[in-house]
């Protein structure tokens, strides 16, 4: 354990495990051929936005989330912060009071949570609350200043996201509109993933029953398919749920191929793990499976499924796509890294 310097690492136990593994490899006398059992993880670069950019063949968005090969990794949070900073400087010169107060506050951390949750349908109110928390962490105390500045910052952060990921916004709006039409016709939103897994959104209004006993009062919540649909929830939850179904399909396709090739594999959302000796093979597999997955007409298949279920409903057309060459993912070193 030594002087326990490893306790100061970001992930102390992972750091200690790596140190023990290096020690054991050196002690083996043949470190190059030492069989390491330490998992090595590869993480997606803002994975939800990666899938949105791929669905829309969005060149600008794809570059921001490392779908194309570049010398240095793109950091989408820094990219959005730069767009926000430029907008704040411009507005400050024109006399915008909130922009002037925000001039020295715009950085990666200010916008990160909003960018991360944008793929899950964060609202303006949600973005405002997130930025409010960041401002309070920095010592802001005047509630009126915080509220007005957070409103301004939330609005331009969301605007910057829509500028960088224009196709994502169009696709998100299309998914929301389709969900609204399905739910308005008395059906829960349902679809089938590329692997054949049926998904049904369970959101319905709940009935609460109060039961009084001698000792206490109990609240019993009933969940039943006979209850009316929660229309707003069916609509707002569909875009993030659909993207989750796509990213989980990518993980399952990768896991299955790793199994067939004899690789150890574990994964949590967009973090894929294998051993050091097979990480290069896993990297090749996960890229091939991403390209294969998005080679399917995913949105067209989804639309056909909705039209088959509700042939009398006029669903909007699938949004137009850009010109991003998804094959470039195969040679993008920072796609997962």
mmCIF file of C-alpha atoms in Angstrom:
data_model
loop_
_atom_site.group_PDB
_atom_site.id
_atom_site.type_symbol
_atom_site.label_atom_id
_atom_site.label_comp_id
_atom_site.label_asym_id
_atom_site.label_seq_id
_atom_site.Cartn_x
_atom_site.Cartn_y
_atom_site.Cartn_z
ATOM 1 C CA UNK A 1 0.000 0.000 0.000
ATOM 2 C CA UNK A 2 3.045 2.306 0.475
ATOM 3 C CA UNK A 3 2.141 5.865 1.384
ATOM 4 C CA UNK A 4 -1.328 5.513 -0.190
ATOM 5 C CA UNK A 5 -0.679 8.213 -2.774
ATOM 6 C CA UNK A 6 -3.176 6.423 -5.025
ATOM 7 C CA UNK A 7 -5.990 7.654 -2.770
ATOM 8 C CA UNK A 8 -5.576 11.042 -4.445
ATOM 9 C CA UNK A 9 -6.372 9.649 -7.908
ATOM 10 C CA UNK A 10 -9.727 10.353 -9.579
ATOM 11 C CA UNK A 11 -10.596 6.646 -9.235
ATOM 12 C CA UNK A 12 -8.414 5.397 -6.367
ATOM 13 C CA UNK A 13 -9.264 1.686 -6.516
ATOM 14 C CA UNK A 14 -8.866 1.546 -10.287
ATOM 15 C CA UNK A 15 -5.522 3.281 -9.928
ATOM 16 C CA UNK A 16 -4.398 0.778 -7.282
ATOM 17 C CA UNK A 17 -5.544 -2.169 -9.396
ATOM 18 C CA UNK A 18 -3.545 -0.855 -12.364
ATOM 19 C CA UNK A 19 -0.444 -0.441 -10.179
ATOM 20 C CA UNK A 20 -0.760 -4.004 -8.879
ATOM 21 C CA UNK A 21 -1.169 -5.288 -12.446
ATOM 22 C CA UNK A 22 1.956 -3.430 -13.640
ATOM 23 C CA UNK A 23 3.914 -4.771 -10.648
ATOM 24 C CA UNK A 24 2.793 -8.333 -11.395
ATOM 25 C CA UNK A 25 3.672 -7.986 -15.080
ATOM 26 C CA UNK A 26 7.186 -6.763 -14.286
ATOM 27 C CA UNK A 27 7.633 -9.451 -11.633
ATOM 28 C CA UNK A 28 6.690 -12.181 -14.118
ATOM 29 C CA UNK A 29 10.012 -11.740 -15.932
ATOM 30 C CA UNK A 30 8.229 -11.542 -19.290
ATOM 31 C CA UNK A 31 5.942 -8.478 -19.119
ATOM 32 C CA UNK A 32 5.262 -8.449 -22.866
ATOM 33 C CA UNK A 33 3.614 -11.876 -22.674
ATOM 34 C CA UNK A 34 2.011 -11.386 -19.250
ATOM 35 C CA UNK A 35 -1.695 -12.296 -19.354
ATOM 36 C CA UNK A 36 -3.465 -9.287 -17.884
ATOM 37 C CA UNK A 37 -6.984 -9.635 -16.515
ATOM 38 C CA UNK A 38 -7.421 -5.897 -15.944
ATOM 39 C CA UNK A 39 -10.409 -4.555 -17.928
ATOM 40 C CA UNK A 40 -9.686 -1.730 -20.360
ATOM 41 C CA UNK A 41 -12.659 0.458 -21.247
ATOM 42 C CA UNK A 42 -13.428 2.439 -24.378
ATOM 43 C CA UNK A 43 -16.036 5.181 -24.033
ATOM 44 C CA UNK A 44 -18.205 6.811 -26.674
ATOM 45 C CA UNK A 45 -17.847 10.547 -27.290
ATOM 46 C CA UNK A 46 -21.244 11.870 -26.120
ATOM 47 C CA UNK A 47 -22.821 8.702 -27.492
ATOM 48 C CA UNK A 48 -26.420 9.900 -27.764
ATOM 49 C CA UNK A 49 -25.345 12.768 -30.016
ATOM 50 C CA UNK A 50 -23.195 10.324 -31.988
ATOM 51 C CA UNK A 51 -26.326 8.349 -32.827
ATOM 52 C CA UNK A 52 -28.294 11.493 -33.686
ATOM 53 C CA UNK A 53 -25.487 12.672 -35.987
ATOM 54 C CA UNK A 54 -25.367 9.251 -37.649
ATOM 55 C CA UNK A 55 -29.147 9.108 -38.104
ATOM 56 C CA UNK A 56 -29.091 12.540 -39.773
ATOM 57 C CA UNK A 57 -25.793 11.998 -41.621
ATOM 58 C CA UNK A 58 -24.822 15.328 -40.059
ATOM 59 C CA UNK A 59 -21.284 16.364 -41.088
ATOM 60 C CA UNK A 60 -20.955 19.223 -38.595
ATOM 61 C CA UNK A 61 -22.396 17.247 -35.704
ATOM 62 C CA UNK A 62 -20.454 14.133 -36.679
ATOM 63 C CA UNK A 63 -17.190 16.052 -36.579
ATOM 64 C CA UNK A 64 -18.075 17.438 -33.138
ATOM 65 C CA UNK A 65 -18.542 13.923 -31.691
ATOM 66 C CA UNK A 66 -15.621 12.231 -33.473
ATOM 67 C CA UNK A 67 -17.440 10.265 -36.174
ATOM 68 C CA UNK A 68 -14.708 11.295 -38.628
ATOM 69 C CA UNK A 69 -10.924 10.865 -38.328
ATOM 70 C CA UNK A 70 -9.127 13.972 -37.031
ATOM 71 C CA UNK A 71 -5.690 14.582 -35.500
ATOM 72 C CA UNK A 72 -6.982 15.817 -32.140
ATOM 73 C CA UNK A 73 -10.160 14.584 -30.417
ATOM 74 C CA UNK A 74 -13.144 16.911 -30.609
ATOM 75 C CA UNK A 75 -14.735 17.856 -27.310
ATOM 76 C CA UNK A 76 -18.376 18.719 -27.924
ATOM 77 C CA UNK A 77 -18.674 20.471 -24.547
ATOM 78 C CA UNK A 78 -15.799 22.806 -25.364
ATOM 79 C CA UNK A 79 -17.227 23.375 -28.830
ATOM 80 C CA UNK A 80 -20.608 24.434 -27.461
ATOM 81 C CA UNK A 81 -18.909 26.598 -24.807
ATOM 82 C CA UNK A 82 -17.012 28.404 -27.577
ATOM 83 C CA UNK A 83 -20.230 29.091 -29.505
ATOM 84 C CA UNK A 84 -21.889 30.350 -26.331
ATOM 85 C CA UNK A 85 -18.889 32.540 -25.466
ATOM 86 C CA UNK A 86 -18.915 34.133 -28.925
ATOM 87 C CA UNK A 87 -22.625 34.869 -28.626
ATOM 88 C CA UNK A 88 -22.186 36.327 -25.113
ATOM 89 C CA UNK A 89 -19.369 38.612 -26.263
ATOM 90 C CA UNK A 90 -21.474 39.846 -29.164
ATOM 91 C CA UNK A 91 -24.516 40.496 -26.961
ATOM 92 C CA UNK A 92 -22.389 42.175 -24.279
ATOM 93 C CA UNK A 93 -21.057 44.679 -26.824
ATOM 94 C CA UNK A 94 -24.659 45.520 -27.693
ATOM 95 C CA UNK A 95 -25.419 46.328 -24.057
ATOM 96 C CA UNK A 96 -27.120 43.112 -22.912
ATOM 97 C CA UNK A 97 -26.833 43.226 -19.101
ATOM 98 C CA UNK A 98 -27.046 39.442 -18.605
ATOM 99 C CA UNK A 99 -24.378 38.887 -21.260
ATOM 100 C CA UNK A 100 -22.061 41.366 -19.522
ATOM 101 C CA UNK A 101 -22.485 39.536 -16.209
ATOM 102 C CA UNK A 102 -21.860 36.170 -17.899
ATOM 103 C CA UNK A 103 -18.704 37.212 -19.797
ATOM 104 C CA UNK A 104 -16.211 35.596 -17.412
ATOM 105 C CA UNK A 105 -18.396 32.605 -16.527
ATOM 106 C CA UNK A 106 -18.681 30.762 -19.847
ATOM 107 C CA UNK A 107 -16.617 27.588 -19.878
ATOM 108 C CA UNK A 108 -16.953 23.867 -20.492
ATOM 109 C CA UNK A 109 -18.367 23.126 -17.042
ATOM 110 C CA UNK A 110 -21.142 25.715 -17.367
ATOM 111 C CA UNK A 111 -22.679 24.034 -20.411
ATOM 112 C CA UNK A 112 -21.660 20.379 -19.939
ATOM 113 C CA UNK A 113 -24.737 19.097 -18.104
ATOM 114 C CA UNK A 114 -27.106 20.781 -20.540
ATOM 115 C CA UNK A 115 -25.238 19.317 -23.523
ATOM 116 C CA UNK A 116 -25.205 15.858 -21.918
ATOM 117 C CA UNK A 117 -28.939 15.897 -21.218
ATOM 118 C CA UNK A 118 -29.950 17.482 -24.535
ATOM 119 C CA UNK A 119 -30.171 14.038 -26.086
ATOM 120 C CA UNK A 120 -32.643 13.089 -23.346
ATOM 121 C CA UNK A 121 -34.937 15.982 -24.198
ATOM 122 C CA UNK A 122 -33.879 18.530 -21.590
ATOM 123 C CA UNK A 123 -36.328 21.450 -21.584
ATOM 124 C CA UNK A 124 -35.577 25.146 -21.290
ATOM 125 C CA UNK A 125 -36.622 24.985 -17.621
ATOM 126 C CA UNK A 126 -34.320 22.029 -17.026
ATOM 127 C CA UNK A 127 -31.401 23.793 -18.721
ATOM 128 C CA UNK A 128 -32.064 26.938 -16.688
ATOM 129 C CA UNK A 129 -31.987 24.949 -13.428
ATOM 130 C CA UNK A 130 -28.745 23.220 -14.423
ATOM 131 C CA UNK A 131 -27.020 26.528 -15.158
ATOM 132 C CA UNK A 132 -28.496 28.021 -11.987
ATOM 133 C CA UNK A 133 -26.704 25.288 -10.024
ATOM 134 C CA UNK A 134 -23.400 26.074 -11.752
ATOM 135 C CA UNK A 135 -23.721 29.794 -10.984
ATOM 136 C CA UNK A 136 -24.496 29.118 -7.318
ATOM 137 C CA UNK A 137 -21.445 26.842 -7.118
ATOM 138 C CA UNK A 138 -19.395 29.848 -8.232
ATOM 139 C CA UNK A 139 -20.652 32.049 -5.446
ATOM 140 C CA UNK A 140 -23.554 33.843 -7.081
ATOM 141 C CA UNK A 141 -26.041 34.856 -4.408
ATOM 142 C CA UNK A 142 -28.515 37.430 -5.786
ATOM 143 C CA UNK A 143 -31.547 35.343 -6.790
ATOM 144 C CA UNK A 144 -32.826 37.865 -9.331
ATOM 145 C CA UNK A 145 -29.443 38.039 -11.072
ATOM 146 C CA UNK A 146 -29.113 34.259 -11.044
ATOM 147 C CA UNK A 147 -32.572 33.736 -12.520
ATOM 148 C CA UNK A 148 -32.230 36.272 -15.342
ATOM 149 C CA UNK A 149 -28.680 35.232 -16.219
ATOM 150 C CA UNK A 150 -29.522 31.517 -16.122
ATOM 151 C CA UNK A 151 -32.519 32.112 -18.427
ATOM 152 C CA UNK A 152 -30.276 33.936 -20.891
ATOM 153 C CA UNK A 153 -27.501 31.328 -20.690
ATOM 154 C CA UNK A 154 -29.936 28.420 -21.085
ATOM 155 C CA UNK A 155 -31.483 29.964 -24.181
ATOM 156 C CA UNK A 156 -28.202 30.574 -25.998
ATOM 157 C CA UNK A 157 -26.795 27.181 -24.940
ATOM 158 C CA UNK A 158 -29.794 25.411 -26.490
ATOM 159 C CA UNK A 159 -29.527 27.669 -29.556
ATOM 160 C CA UNK A 160 -25.845 26.732 -29.905
ATOM 161 C CA UNK A 161 -26.698 23.037 -29.644
ATOM 162 C CA UNK A 162 -29.267 23.394 -32.419
ATOM 163 C CA UNK A 163 -26.687 25.241 -34.539
ATOM 164 C CA UNK A 164 -24.041 22.537 -34.143
ATOM 165 C CA UNK A 165 -26.497 19.622 -34.351
ATOM 166 C CA UNK A 166 -29.203 20.880 -36.681
ATOM 167 C CA UNK A 167 -30.158 17.383 -37.834
ATOM 168 C CA UNK A 168 -30.524 16.182 -34.250
ATOM 169 C CA UNK A 169 -33.102 18.887 -33.567
ATOM 170 C CA UNK A 170 -35.063 18.007 -36.713
ATOM 171 C CA UNK A 171 -35.031 14.298 -35.878
ATOM 172 C CA UNK A 172 -35.988 14.939 -32.253
ATOM 173 C CA UNK A 173 -38.923 17.087 -33.396
ATOM 174 C CA UNK A 174 -39.959 14.393 -35.891
ATOM 175 C CA UNK A 175 -39.875 11.670 -33.218
ATOM 176 C CA UNK A 176 -41.891 13.873 -30.862
ATOM 177 C CA UNK A 177 -44.526 14.605 -33.506
ATOM 178 C CA UNK A 178 -44.867 10.922 -34.415
ATOM 179 C CA UNK A 179 -45.261 10.007 -30.736
ATOM 180 C CA UNK A 180 -47.929 12.685 -30.344
ATOM 181 C CA UNK A 181 -49.914 11.262 -33.272
ATOM 182 C CA UNK A 182 -49.663 7.691 -31.978
ATOM 183 C CA UNK A 183 -50.675 8.566 -28.407
ATOM 184 C CA UNK A 184 -53.463 10.887 -29.573
ATOM 185 C CA UNK A 185 -55.011 7.892 -31.323
ATOM 186 C CA UNK A 186 -55.171 5.940 -28.084
ATOM 187 C CA UNK A 187 -52.083 3.789 -28.615
ATOM 188 C CA UNK A 188 -48.947 3.648 -26.468
ATOM 189 C CA UNK A 189 -45.849 4.399 -28.525
ATOM 190 C CA UNK A 190 -44.324 1.073 -29.556
ATOM 191 C CA UNK A 191 -41.557 0.054 -31.929
ATOM 192 C CA UNK A 192 -39.177 -2.803 -32.710
ATOM 193 C CA UNK A 193 -35.391 -2.475 -32.478
ATOM 194 C CA UNK A 194 -33.141 -3.681 -35.331
ATOM 195 C CA UNK A 195 -32.514 -6.852 -33.295
ATOM 196 C CA UNK A 196 -36.250 -7.597 -33.153
ATOM 197 C CA UNK A 197 -36.855 -6.519 -29.562
ATOM 198 C CA UNK A 198 -40.353 -5.031 -29.119
ATOM 199 C CA UNK A 199 -40.503 -1.879 -26.997
ATOM 200 C CA UNK A 200 -43.684 -0.353 -25.545
ATOM 201 C CA UNK A 201 -43.785 2.853 -23.522
ATOM 202 C CA UNK A 202 -45.786 2.100 -20.356
ATOM 203 C CA UNK A 203 -46.689 5.670 -19.397
ATOM 204 C CA UNK A 204 -50.267 5.980 -18.189
ATOM 205 C CA UNK A 205 -52.069 8.094 -15.623
ATOM 206 C CA UNK A 206 -51.948 6.348 -12.264
ATOM 207 C CA UNK A 207 -54.830 5.851 -9.906
ATOM 208 C CA UNK A 208 -54.149 6.384 -6.231
ATOM 209 C CA UNK A 209 -56.285 4.766 -3.561
ATOM 210 C CA UNK A 210 -56.136 5.738 0.094
ATOM 211 C CA UNK A 211 -56.641 2.926 2.601
ATOM 212 C CA UNK A 212 -57.075 3.873 6.251
ATOM 213 C CA UNK A 213 -56.196 1.346 8.926
ATOM 214 C CA UNK A 214 -56.150 1.561 12.702
ATOM 215 C CA UNK A 215 -52.429 2.280 12.649
ATOM 216 C CA UNK A 216 -51.854 4.312 9.510
ATOM 217 C CA UNK A 217 -53.055 5.482 6.127
ATOM 218 C CA UNK A 218 -51.682 3.682 3.054
ATOM 219 C CA UNK A 219 -51.540 5.020 -0.499
ATOM 220 C CA UNK A 220 -51.877 2.286 -3.107
ATOM 221 C CA UNK A 221 -50.893 3.211 -6.671
ATOM 222 C CA UNK A 222 -52.541 1.180 -9.412
ATOM 223 C CA UNK A 223 -50.832 0.576 -12.747
ATOM 224 C CA UNK A 224 -53.081 -0.966 -15.368
ATOM 225 C CA UNK A 225 -53.454 -1.014 -19.142
ATOM 226 C CA UNK A 226 -57.063 0.084 -18.691
ATOM 227 C CA UNK A 227 -55.891 3.480 -17.390
ATOM 228 C CA UNK A 228 -55.711 6.399 -19.857
ATOM 229 C CA UNK A 229 -52.411 7.171 -21.550
ATOM 230 C CA UNK A 230 -50.227 9.966 -20.190
ATOM 231 C CA UNK A 231 -50.084 11.807 -23.510
ATOM 232 C CA UNK A 232 -47.425 14.365 -22.558
ATOM 233 C CA UNK A 233 -45.144 11.674 -21.140
ATOM 234 C CA UNK A 234 -45.640 9.414 -24.162
ATOM 235 C CA UNK A 235 -44.585 12.318 -26.387
ATOM 236 C CA UNK A 236 -41.636 13.736 -24.422
ATOM 237 C CA UNK A 237 -40.114 10.373 -23.465
ATOM 238 C CA UNK A 238 -40.029 8.898 -26.956
ATOM 239 C CA UNK A 239 -36.927 10.619 -28.442
ATOM 240 C CA UNK A 240 -34.603 9.625 -25.558
ATOM 241 C CA UNK A 241 -36.143 6.155 -25.321
ATOM 242 C CA UNK A 242 -35.698 5.582 -29.046
ATOM 243 C CA UNK A 243 -32.047 6.678 -28.922
ATOM 244 C CA UNK A 244 -31.504 4.385 -25.915
ATOM 245 C CA UNK A 245 -32.939 1.505 -27.932
ATOM 246 C CA UNK A 246 -30.473 2.268 -30.729
ATOM 247 C CA UNK A 247 -27.404 2.589 -28.494
ATOM 248 C CA UNK A 248 -28.327 -0.605 -26.620
ATOM 249 C CA UNK A 249 -28.662 -2.360 -29.987
ATOM 250 C CA UNK A 250 -25.144 -1.222 -30.859
ATOM 251 C CA UNK A 251 -23.846 -2.579 -27.548
ATOM 252 C CA UNK A 252 -25.630 -5.913 -28.058
ATOM 253 C CA UNK A 253 -24.326 -6.265 -31.617
ATOM 254 C CA UNK A 254 -20.799 -5.567 -30.341
ATOM 255 C CA UNK A 255 -21.152 -8.007 -27.434
ATOM 256 C CA UNK A 256 -22.452 -10.761 -29.711
ATOM 257 C CA UNK A 257 -19.601 -10.354 -32.199
ATOM 258 C CA UNK A 258 -17.035 -10.276 -29.371
ATOM 259 C CA UNK A 259 -18.489 -13.544 -28.097
ATOM 260 C CA UNK A 260 -18.233 -15.143 -31.548
ATOM 261 C CA UNK A 261 -14.595 -14.040 -31.815
ATOM 262 C CA UNK A 262 -13.727 -15.298 -28.324
ATOM 263 C CA UNK A 263 -13.251 -11.885 -26.683
ATOM 264 C CA UNK A 264 -14.195 -11.149 -23.098
ATOM 265 C CA UNK A 265 -16.685 -8.264 -23.037
ATOM 266 C CA UNK A 266 -18.567 -6.145 -20.538
ATOM 267 C CA UNK A 267 -20.412 -2.908 -21.063
ATOM 268 C CA UNK A 268 -22.372 -0.179 -19.340
ATOM 269 C CA UNK A 269 -24.313 2.099 -21.715
ATOM 270 C CA UNK A 270 -21.571 3.572 -23.946
ATOM 271 C CA UNK A 271 -18.581 2.190 -22.048
ATOM 272 C CA UNK A 272 -17.283 -1.078 -23.525
ATOM 273 C CA UNK A 273 -14.684 -3.186 -21.700
ATOM 274 C CA UNK A 274 -12.327 -5.983 -22.627
ATOM 275 C CA UNK A 275 -8.789 -7.048 -21.714
ATOM 276 C CA UNK A 276 -5.666 -5.186 -22.818
ATOM 277 C CA UNK A 277 -4.669 -7.896 -25.280
ATOM 278 C CA UNK A 278 -7.973 -7.701 -27.161
ATOM 279 C CA UNK A 279 -8.835 -4.001 -26.948
ATOM 280 C CA UNK A 280 -7.725 -3.379 -30.544
ATOM 281 C CA UNK A 281 -9.976 -6.177 -31.782
ATOM 282 C CA UNK A 282 -12.914 -4.812 -29.781
ATOM 283 C CA UNK A 283 -12.287 -1.333 -31.213
ATOM 284 C CA UNK A 284 -12.533 -2.721 -34.729
ATOM 285 C CA UNK A 285 -15.707 -4.642 -33.905
ATOM 286 C CA UNK A 286 -17.567 -1.762 -32.255
ATOM 287 C CA UNK A 287 -16.835 0.505 -35.227
ATOM 288 C CA UNK A 288 -17.962 -2.087 -37.750
ATOM 289 C CA UNK A 289 -21.162 -2.691 -35.802
ATOM 290 C CA UNK A 290 -21.931 1.027 -35.578
ATOM 291 C CA UNK A 291 -21.581 1.361 -39.356
ATOM 292 C CA UNK A 292 -23.665 -1.783 -39.873
ATOM 293 C CA UNK A 293 -26.394 -0.576 -37.507
ATOM 294 C CA UNK A 294 -26.722 2.824 -39.157
ATOM 295 C CA UNK A 295 -26.602 1.233 -42.581
ATOM 296 C CA UNK A 296 -30.168 0.101 -41.919
ATOM 297 C CA UNK A 297 -32.956 2.576 -42.800
ATOM 298 C CA UNK A 298 -33.781 3.051 -39.129
ATOM 299 C CA UNK A 299 -36.116 6.046 -39.299
ATOM 300 C CA UNK A 300 -37.809 4.766 -42.457
ATOM 301 C CA UNK A 301 -38.452 1.423 -40.742
ATOM 302 C CA UNK A 302 -39.834 3.216 -37.704
ATOM 303 C CA UNK A 303 -42.199 5.263 -39.890
ATOM 304 C CA UNK A 304 -43.368 2.125 -41.706
ATOM 305 C CA UNK A 305 -44.094 0.480 -38.358
ATOM 306 C CA UNK A 306 -46.204 3.442 -37.231
ATOM 307 C CA UNK A 307 -48.039 3.575 -40.568
ATOM 308 C CA UNK A 308 -48.802 -0.144 -40.401
ATOM 309 C CA UNK A 309 -50.280 0.267 -36.919
ATOM 310 C CA UNK A 310 -52.253 3.416 -37.770
ATOM 311 C CA UNK A 311 -52.789 3.489 -41.559
ATOM 312 C CA UNK A 312 -55.376 6.281 -41.336
ATOM 313 C CA UNK A 313 -52.946 8.723 -39.690
ATOM 314 C CA UNK A 314 -50.884 11.134 -41.821
ATOM 315 C CA UNK A 315 -47.416 10.902 -40.276
ATOM 316 C CA UNK A 316 -44.788 13.491 -41.279
ATOM 317 C CA UNK A 317 -42.032 12.461 -43.667
ATOM 318 C CA UNK A 318 -38.652 11.397 -42.339
ATOM 319 C CA UNK A 319 -36.333 14.439 -42.090
ATOM 320 C CA UNK A 320 -33.850 14.902 -44.902
ATOM 321 C CA UNK A 321 -30.338 13.678 -44.200
ATOM 322 C CA UNK A 322 -26.938 15.230 -44.806
ATOM 323 C CA UNK A 323 -23.866 13.924 -46.579
ATOM 324 C CA UNK A 324 -21.790 12.425 -43.747
ATOM 325 C CA UNK A 325 -19.903 9.315 -44.895
ATOM 326 C CA UNK A 326 -20.438 6.871 -42.038
ATOM 327 C CA UNK A 327 -17.673 4.621 -43.339
ATOM 328 C CA UNK A 328 -15.204 7.154 -41.916
ATOM 329 C CA UNK A 329 -16.108 5.892 -38.433
ATOM 330 C CA UNK A 330 -13.932 2.855 -39.118
ATOM 331 C CA UNK A 331 -10.795 5.022 -39.181
ATOM 332 C CA UNK A 332 -11.788 7.539 -36.496
ATOM 333 C CA UNK A 333 -9.471 6.942 -33.515
ATOM 334 C CA UNK A 334 -11.524 9.024 -31.082
ATOM 335 C CA UNK A 335 -14.999 7.647 -31.936
ATOM 336 C CA UNK A 336 -14.649 5.366 -28.881
ATOM 337 C CA UNK A 337 -11.463 5.900 -26.915
#
